[in-house]
Amino acid sequence: MKRKKVVKKAVRILRISKFILFYFLIFLSFAIIFGTNWAIDNADIANFEQVLLTLNSSVSTASSELILSFITSTILTSIVITIIIYLISRLFKNLEVFIKIKVRKKVFKINFYMITDFIILVILISYSLLYLLNSLQILEYINNNRIDSNFFEEVYVDPRNVELEFPKKKRNLIYIFLESMESTYSDKSNGGAYEINYIPQLTKLANDKNNINFSNNSLVGGAYMTYNTSWTMAGIVAHTAGIPLKTVFNQDDQSTYNNGLSLKGAYSIGDILNKEGYRQYIMVGSDLTFGGRRVYLKKHGNYTVFDYHTAKRDRIIDDDYYVFWGYEDKKLFSYAKKELKEISKSDEPFNFTMLTVDTHFPDGYRDKSCKTEYDDSYLSAIACSDKKLGEFIDWLKKQDFYKDTTIILAGDHLSMNTYSFENIDSNYKRSVYNVYINSAIDTTCNKNREFTTLDYYPTTLASLGVKIKGEKLGLGTNLFSCKETLTEEYGNDYIDKKLKENSPYYNKCIARECKKDK
């Protein structure tokens, strides 16, 4: 009797396990499909390497709306569909339909619906995996990493080995990363893609003869993106170090991901200005830890941090305040004004870097002062941000420190929003916005250029009056110099192709500190 009970119990456990496994695989298949769709539609995921980089960095402080969107559209939707499939399956299982299969002299009776369940499961799993592999270019990523390329080593200019001559009186730098800001938002008569100009203030600044807008056309334009520079952390690395952000595996304790992103072998504008005695600050409207930003900026320049947590400490916001990614740009600009007044009292030069947030995908954020001018909520957020930026620049120009300060406004990357670009001309080349205000030097080579955000690195230093021997740093070229950029020399498609390949030099000398041969 005991043996029969044990057998019955084992059979029961086996059936329950099979049941759980079957419906878990159903759920997992749908979660893969919907999750992949969500990543493409909401995050503009371009390749599998971007997925790996995102998963390996700190993302716990992402926007609550973004996390809720993922849970709703992926997890909850998959659960609901799985439950529906279970209920339908229960209805059919009450019908006894058997298939008889004769093998030699033995006849086997198999429940028809058990076979169809198995077939459906196999098809669903196969489709979800193929969809994942194809949509996120996983096989392409694997194949590219089997190719060792020396392209990076050939074209990379190590900033440590470049002679830099700063002016006797060093200029201050205010560098504002504009979340997802494109020249695309301007109207067609100014080089944009729309009938309406959603960024009149930024367009005015770009057209001002006292300012400089580097453009991919003859009007207001900007930079292209190259491989793995298309999200905020990668954009920051591109702008400040002139390199893309790549995955590195099989590293020792000097790994790329050691409590976040460090890129120990990179040498950024933060490193250069720190060495030159600049006081450096970073201000964001979110938790700076997100995406590895804190580790990178602390490692490269030892920036003083103003973020969501310091805003609470400094009573810019209440302890329980939280909107969008932390706090909105209206409060960010107020915070910046307060700190800049104090920072500017010192005789030492400063680098004050900011990152706006209200124009983040999918829909942006509009505070109570924003008007609902357009049917498109994202473009309405763009328009409201433009107005606030214009007001902030007007304030900066009235400050005593302005005469000794270069101000740079630059989109961190192209927007990850998808629906707002559906009706623009398919041949239009979207570009990342930039304008250099109160630059120490001028140029006649700022229009009809082919360049990427990697070129902003040496160009920023040049705008401070720094003379750069050879005019190149990292993978970037000083745009003021009129010297040919890598994009103009090789073409962006070729550069992307080579940067996708595995770079032993990047792995050894960028992701970690390069050990020189003795």
XYZ file of C-alpha atoms in Angstrom:
518
model
C 0.000 0.000 0.000
C 2.831 2.341 0.879
C 4.477 1.707 -2.472
C 1.232 2.485 -4.349
C 0.832 5.752 -2.432
C 4.419 6.748 -3.247
C 3.881 5.954 -6.934
C 0.580 7.892 -7.008
C 2.209 10.828 -5.304
C 5.134 10.747 -7.744
C 2.747 10.585 -10.726
C 0.748 13.486 -9.322
C 3.884 15.590 -8.814
C 5.013 14.726 -12.340
C 1.655 15.815 -13.805
C 1.715 19.068 -11.838
C 5.320 19.702 -12.935
C 4.411 19.050 -16.572
C 1.413 21.358 -16.237
C 3.507 24.175 -14.708
C 6.307 23.713 -17.245
C 3.882 23.703 -20.194
C 2.149 26.935 -19.245
C 5.373 28.572 -18.105
C 6.833 27.945 -21.578
C 3.654 29.398 -23.117
C 4.012 32.489 -20.911
C 7.744 32.758 -21.625
C 7.213 32.577 -25.395
C 4.703 35.423 -25.356
C 6.884 37.404 -22.934
C 9.804 37.102 -25.375
C 7.643 38.285 -28.285
C 6.006 41.187 -26.435
C 9.230 42.095 -24.621
C 11.128 42.294 -27.898
C 8.341 44.398 -29.397
C 8.403 46.705 -26.390
C 12.176 47.153 -26.603
C 11.990 48.056 -30.296
C 8.929 50.325 -30.041
C 9.689 52.064 -26.755
C 13.466 52.056 -26.485
C 14.507 52.035 -30.129
C 16.833 49.108 -29.383
C 19.147 48.939 -32.377
C 21.146 45.783 -31.654
C 21.798 43.026 -29.151
C 24.913 44.706 -27.791
C 22.737 47.593 -26.613
C 20.537 45.100 -24.752
C 23.569 43.569 -23.018
C 24.971 46.961 -22.073
C 21.612 48.038 -20.633
C 21.171 44.830 -18.637
C 24.719 45.065 -17.267
C 24.328 48.608 -15.979
C 22.210 50.047 -13.198
C 18.632 50.397 -14.463
C 16.768 50.112 -11.164
C 16.174 53.864 -11.075
C 14.505 54.057 -14.480
C 11.330 56.073 -14.893
C 8.405 54.476 -13.050
C 6.239 55.097 -16.125
C 8.717 53.197 -18.284
C 8.853 50.253 -15.878
C 5.042 50.218 -15.623
C 4.798 50.273 -19.421
C 7.072 47.218 -19.651
C 5.199 45.308 -16.945
C 1.804 46.079 -18.507
C 2.622 45.432 -22.147
C 4.902 42.442 -21.590
C 4.367 40.619 -18.285
C 0.658 41.232 -17.646
C -0.320 40.768 -21.301
C 1.560 37.460 -21.440
C -0.103 36.275 -18.222
C -3.591 37.151 -19.530
C -3.019 35.339 -22.844
C -1.622 32.298 -21.012
C -4.723 32.150 -18.781
C -7.008 32.399 -21.835
C -5.133 29.545 -23.524
C -5.455 27.483 -20.343
C -9.231 28.071 -20.135
C -9.734 27.174 -23.811
C -7.581 24.088 -23.344
C -9.702 22.984 -20.357
C -12.860 23.217 -22.468
C -11.438 21.022 -25.216
C -9.913 18.509 -22.832
C -13.403 17.582 -21.642
C -14.017 16.227 -25.150
C -12.617 12.748 -25.530
C -11.084 12.619 -28.976
C -8.436 9.967 -29.445
C -6.089 9.006 -32.246
C -5.297 5.315 -32.551
C -1.775 4.445 -33.654
C -0.909 0.820 -34.440
C 2.702 -0.202 -34.010
C 3.110 -3.846 -35.069
C 0.402 -5.603 -33.072
C 0.014 -3.002 -30.382
C -2.542 -0.193 -30.580
C -1.872 3.100 -28.787
C -4.609 5.584 -27.951
C -3.384 9.171 -27.789
C -5.513 12.128 -26.774
C -5.810 14.380 -29.843
C -5.636 17.549 -27.762
C -2.394 16.446 -26.107
C -0.806 16.289 -29.570
C -2.160 19.680 -30.626
C -0.964 21.239 -27.341
C 2.516 19.882 -27.973
C 2.553 21.089 -31.604
C 1.303 24.551 -30.640
C 3.947 24.801 -27.897
C 6.785 23.813 -30.257
C 5.608 26.317 -32.894
C 5.223 29.088 -30.313
C 8.642 28.527 -28.739
C 10.319 28.289 -32.151
C 8.639 31.456 -33.425
C 9.467 33.475 -30.290
C 13.145 32.462 -30.401
C 13.456 33.158 -34.131
C 11.715 36.509 -33.660
C 14.112 37.391 -30.832
C 17.206 36.326 -32.800
C 16.151 38.227 -35.899
C 14.746 41.397 -34.305
C 17.681 42.004 -31.952
C 20.322 40.862 -34.442
C 21.733 38.310 -32.006
C 23.341 36.078 -34.634
C 24.907 39.148 -36.261
C 26.330 40.143 -32.872
C 27.802 36.672 -32.351
C 29.299 36.615 -35.843
C 30.783 40.117 -35.482
C 32.448 39.168 -32.214
C 34.202 36.305 -33.955
C 35.984 38.865 -36.176
C 39.007 40.584 -34.640
C 39.357 44.047 -36.149
C 42.303 46.439 -35.889
C 40.270 49.392 -37.212
C 39.916 50.976 -33.783
C 43.638 50.741 -33.142
C 44.409 52.286 -36.552
C 42.136 55.327 -36.276
C 41.977 55.960 -32.509
C 44.062 58.911 -31.332
C 44.959 58.504 -27.653
C 44.311 61.927 -26.058
C 47.108 61.250 -23.548
C 49.615 61.507 -26.379
C 48.217 64.705 -27.929
C 49.699 68.111 -27.200
C 47.000 70.465 -25.914
C 47.629 74.175 -25.459
C 45.117 75.987 -23.239
C 44.755 79.767 -23.381
C 46.358 81.763 -20.557
C 42.923 82.688 -19.237
C 40.910 79.491 -19.219
C 37.271 79.739 -20.216
C 34.381 78.216 -18.288
C 32.275 75.532 -19.950
C 28.543 74.984 -19.608
C 27.645 71.830 -21.514
C 23.956 70.945 -21.663
C 23.036 67.487 -22.903
C 19.558 67.897 -24.362
C 17.652 64.659 -24.005
C 16.752 63.281 -27.473
C 17.025 66.716 -29.073
C 17.158 66.732 -32.865
C 17.365 69.436 -35.514
C 14.586 67.363 -37.080
C 12.015 69.168 -34.897
C 12.526 72.428 -36.753
C 10.409 73.332 -39.778
C 11.422 72.522 -43.362
C 12.425 76.093 -44.182
C 15.064 75.869 -41.440
C 16.318 72.375 -42.291
C 13.886 70.369 -40.143
C 11.344 67.730 -41.149
C 8.030 69.309 -40.099
C 5.639 71.971 -41.345
C 5.595 73.388 -37.808
C 8.743 74.559 -36.031
C 8.612 72.796 -32.643
C 11.946 74.300 -31.529
C 11.795 78.019 -32.467
C 14.175 79.064 -29.663
C 16.813 76.465 -30.504
C 16.418 77.272 -34.203
C 16.958 80.964 -33.443
C 20.117 80.149 -31.484
C 21.432 77.946 -34.288
C 20.762 80.672 -36.882
C 22.326 83.440 -34.782
C 25.479 84.636 -36.584
C 27.209 85.017 -33.216
C 26.721 81.293 -32.555
C 27.867 78.220 -34.453
C 25.707 75.282 -35.538
C 27.582 72.406 -37.153
C 25.219 71.003 -39.741
C 24.819 68.098 -42.127
C 23.044 70.488 -44.520
C 23.127 74.156 -45.488
C 20.543 75.116 -42.847
C 20.052 74.067 -39.206
C 21.299 70.508 -38.905
C 23.493 68.364 -36.742
C 25.445 65.180 -36.208
C 24.729 61.609 -37.174
C 25.099 58.771 -34.716
C 27.489 55.918 -35.184
C 27.314 52.399 -33.735
C 26.502 52.242 -30.007
C 26.113 55.952 -29.338
C 22.317 55.972 -29.492
C 21.222 56.130 -25.842
C 22.082 58.528 -23.020
C 25.019 56.726 -21.392
C 26.517 55.865 -24.774
C 25.872 59.435 -25.916
C 27.715 60.866 -22.911
C 30.698 58.606 -23.604
C 30.683 59.598 -27.306
C 30.499 63.350 -26.553
C 33.111 63.324 -23.794
C 35.576 60.627 -24.865
C 35.071 60.278 -28.618
C 34.381 56.546 -28.491
C 31.369 54.222 -28.780
C 30.238 52.090 -25.842
C 30.946 48.391 -26.372
C 30.508 45.191 -24.375
C 33.592 43.517 -22.984
C 33.582 40.017 -21.529
C 36.077 37.747 -19.788
C 37.685 40.626 -17.934
C 39.439 40.488 -14.567
C 38.721 42.820 -11.650
C 39.285 45.747 -14.012
C 36.180 44.803 -15.948
C 34.088 47.340 -17.847
C 31.306 46.556 -15.382
C 32.822 46.877 -11.945
C 29.968 48.328 -9.912
C 28.899 50.172 -13.039
C 30.610 51.610 -16.074
C 34.158 52.925 -15.696
C 36.020 52.536 -19.020
C 39.316 52.800 -17.181
C 41.434 53.148 -20.310
C 39.421 55.995 -21.805
C 40.658 59.574 -21.466
C 37.822 62.064 -21.580
C 37.269 65.790 -21.516
C 36.608 65.355 -17.792
C 40.124 63.932 -17.337
C 41.670 66.764 -19.360
C 39.836 69.592 -17.604
C 40.441 68.033 -14.192
C 44.175 67.990 -14.933
C 43.963 71.661 -15.977
C 42.480 72.680 -12.636
C 38.807 72.948 -13.595
C 36.116 72.437 -10.955
C 33.612 70.033 -12.505
C 29.917 69.524 -11.849
C 27.186 67.295 -13.263
C 23.498 68.074 -12.739
C 20.649 65.754 -13.759
C 16.952 65.478 -12.919
C 17.193 61.774 -12.081
C 19.376 59.421 -10.072
C 22.833 59.775 -11.665
C 23.523 56.101 -10.927
C 21.200 55.027 -13.759
C 23.022 53.407 -16.672
C 26.476 53.678 -15.068
C 26.675 57.471 -15.387
C 27.840 58.101 -11.807
C 30.748 55.668 -12.004
C 31.902 56.958 -15.388
C 31.809 60.648 -14.439
C 33.403 60.060 -11.052
C 36.171 58.031 -12.674
C 36.744 60.549 -15.443
C 36.930 63.977 -13.868
C 35.680 63.440 -10.326
C 32.572 65.539 -10.948
C 30.613 66.995 -8.039
C 27.121 65.531 -8.384
C 23.768 67.301 -8.300
C 20.953 64.811 -8.953
C 17.587 63.646 -7.612
C 19.062 62.832 -4.194
C 20.958 66.109 -3.753
C 17.857 68.022 -4.922
C 16.023 66.590 -1.911
C 18.958 67.361 0.359
C 19.140 70.945 -0.929
C 15.344 71.372 -0.560
C 14.798 71.882 -4.296
C 12.135 69.182 -3.981
C 10.349 67.516 -1.060
C 11.543 64.139 0.222
C 8.557 62.331 -1.295
C 8.605 64.217 -4.596
C 8.926 62.098 -7.734
C 7.726 62.736 -11.282
C 8.803 61.127 -14.535
C 12.490 60.211 -13.876
C 12.832 62.215 -10.665
C 12.097 65.905 -11.051
C 11.291 68.013 -14.099
C 13.417 70.493 -16.053
C 11.646 73.548 -14.639
C 13.125 72.659 -11.254
C 16.406 71.559 -12.868
C 16.980 75.024 -14.357
C 16.123 76.702 -11.039
C 18.592 74.394 -9.308
C 21.248 75.207 -11.935
C 20.792 78.962 -11.476
C 21.216 78.613 -7.724
C 24.410 76.560 -8.002
C 25.958 78.569 -10.844
C 25.658 81.751 -8.798
C 27.809 80.115 -6.099
C 30.187 78.270 -8.435
C 30.970 81.422 -10.425
C 32.223 83.289 -7.339
C 35.536 81.423 -7.514
C 38.412 82.554 -9.747
C 39.033 78.964 -10.876
C 37.480 77.872 -14.185
C 34.521 75.495 -14.060
C 32.854 72.857 -16.211
C 29.146 72.716 -15.426
C 27.476 69.860 -17.289
C 23.713 69.295 -17.307
C 21.308 66.725 -18.717
C 17.680 67.616 -19.360
C 14.942 64.962 -19.064
C 11.505 66.303 -20.082
C 11.975 65.209 -23.711
C 12.643 61.565 -22.883
C 10.653 58.945 -24.775
C 7.990 57.669 -25.073
C 5.809 60.772 -24.522
C 8.012 63.281 -22.759
C 6.905 65.211 -19.671
C 4.937 68.457 -19.475
C 4.598 70.352 -16.222
C 1.676 72.657 -15.433
C 3.295 75.623 -17.193
C 3.342 73.773 -20.535
C 0.587 74.453 -23.027
C -1.047 71.582 -24.899
C -0.434 73.165 -28.293
C -0.319 70.072 -30.488
C -2.111 66.751 -30.873
C 1.205 64.920 -30.536
C 2.022 64.831 -26.803
C 5.721 64.170 -27.403
C 6.158 67.095 -29.787
C 4.250 69.261 -27.289
C 6.866 68.290 -24.690
C 9.620 69.173 -27.188
C 8.060 72.606 -27.753
C 7.740 73.285 -24.025
C 11.345 72.226 -23.413
C 12.482 74.547 -26.205
C 10.805 77.501 -24.490
C 12.450 76.719 -21.135
C 15.858 76.345 -22.774
C 15.479 79.735 -24.457
C 14.663 81.347 -21.112
C 17.631 79.650 -19.412
C 20.067 80.813 -22.105
C 18.697 84.361 -21.791
C 19.406 84.183 -18.041
C 22.952 82.883 -18.617
C 23.741 85.743 -20.993
C 22.881 88.263 -18.256
C 25.336 86.775 -15.739
C 28.761 88.266 -15.022
C 30.503 84.966 -15.794
C 29.001 84.751 -19.300
C 31.765 86.731 -21.036
C 34.315 84.067 -20.015
C 32.038 81.079 -20.655
C 31.382 78.867 -23.671
C 27.890 77.342 -23.683
C 27.189 74.210 -25.696
C 23.736 72.754 -26.288
C 23.836 69.276 -27.806
C 21.318 66.478 -28.138
C 22.643 63.355 -26.453
C 21.292 61.142 -29.266
C 18.403 60.836 -31.702
C 14.999 60.389 -30.081
C 13.826 56.896 -29.169
C 10.225 57.950 -29.655
C 8.732 56.201 -32.685
C 5.245 57.548 -33.436
C 6.245 61.212 -33.791
C 8.407 60.480 -36.844
C 5.992 58.263 -38.771
C 4.809 60.999 -41.155
C 8.078 62.751 -41.992
C 9.761 62.271 -45.373
C 11.396 58.824 -45.405
C 14.434 60.322 -47.185
C 14.989 62.953 -44.497
C 18.246 62.449 -42.582
C 17.594 62.965 -38.890
C 20.450 64.589 -36.985
C 21.441 65.421 -33.417
C 21.105 69.127 -32.566
C 24.049 71.297 -31.533
C 24.897 74.972 -31.045
C 28.082 76.576 -29.713
C 27.409 79.893 -27.946
C 30.155 82.382 -27.114
C 32.851 80.152 -28.589
C 36.482 81.265 -28.316
C 36.987 80.639 -32.042
C 35.002 80.764 -35.269
C 34.948 78.691 -38.463
C 33.680 78.735 -42.029
C 33.419 74.932 -42.193
C 30.257 74.372 -40.178
C 27.745 73.614 -42.966
C 27.257 70.602 -45.254
C 29.490 68.428 -43.093
C 29.410 64.674 -42.510
C 30.176 64.028 -38.848
C 28.989 62.158 -35.751
C 28.636 62.888 -32.046
C 32.141 61.412 -31.613
C 33.464 64.662 -33.146
C 31.987 66.770 -30.352
C 34.861 65.760 -28.022
C 37.749 67.714 -29.632
C 35.321 70.354 -30.947
C 34.268 71.215 -27.388
C 37.869 71.753 -26.313
C 38.523 73.889 -29.382
C 35.520 76.073 -28.517
C 37.293 76.853 -25.219
C 40.297 78.136 -27.171
C 42.359 74.966 -26.751
C 44.811 74.288 -29.575
C 44.883 70.578 -30.440
C 47.926 69.257 -32.263
C 46.664 67.138 -35.169
C 43.035 68.226 -34.495
C 41.941 64.714 -33.469
C 41.079 63.081 -30.139
C 39.675 59.564 -29.726
C 37.700 58.895 -32.892
C 36.684 62.544 -33.127
C 37.889 65.428 -35.299
C 37.819 69.103 -34.325
C 35.061 70.475 -36.570
C 36.389 74.032 -36.252
C 39.563 72.924 -38.039
C 37.852 71.978 -41.344
C 39.875 68.764 -41.226
C 38.171 65.689 -42.675
C 36.213 63.636 -40.135
C 36.246 59.831 -40.061
C 32.717 59.908 -41.494
C 33.845 62.090 -44.386
C 36.858 59.862 -44.954
C 35.286 56.402 -44.665
C 31.512 56.853 -44.665
C 29.279 56.052 -41.703
C 28.214 52.609 -42.985
C 31.828 51.441 -43.144
C 32.623 52.862 -39.690
C 29.553 51.130 -38.217
C 30.587 47.847 -39.814
C 34.093 48.030 -38.315
C 32.917 49.183 -34.878
C 30.522 46.228 -34.677
C 33.470 43.855 -34.932
C 35.483 42.750 -31.914
C 38.313 45.126 -31.089
C 41.150 43.614 -29.009
C 42.542 47.144 -28.601
C 39.237 48.452 -27.174
C 39.042 45.448 -24.842
C 42.593 45.891 -23.538
C 43.182 49.640 -23.666
C 39.767 51.325 -23.429
C 37.628 49.046 -21.260
C 40.585 48.766 -18.900
C 43.926 50.474 -18.504
C 46.319 49.398 -21.215
C 49.359 47.553 -19.943
C 52.300 48.812 -21.936
C 54.827 46.279 -23.150
C 58.142 46.622 -21.362
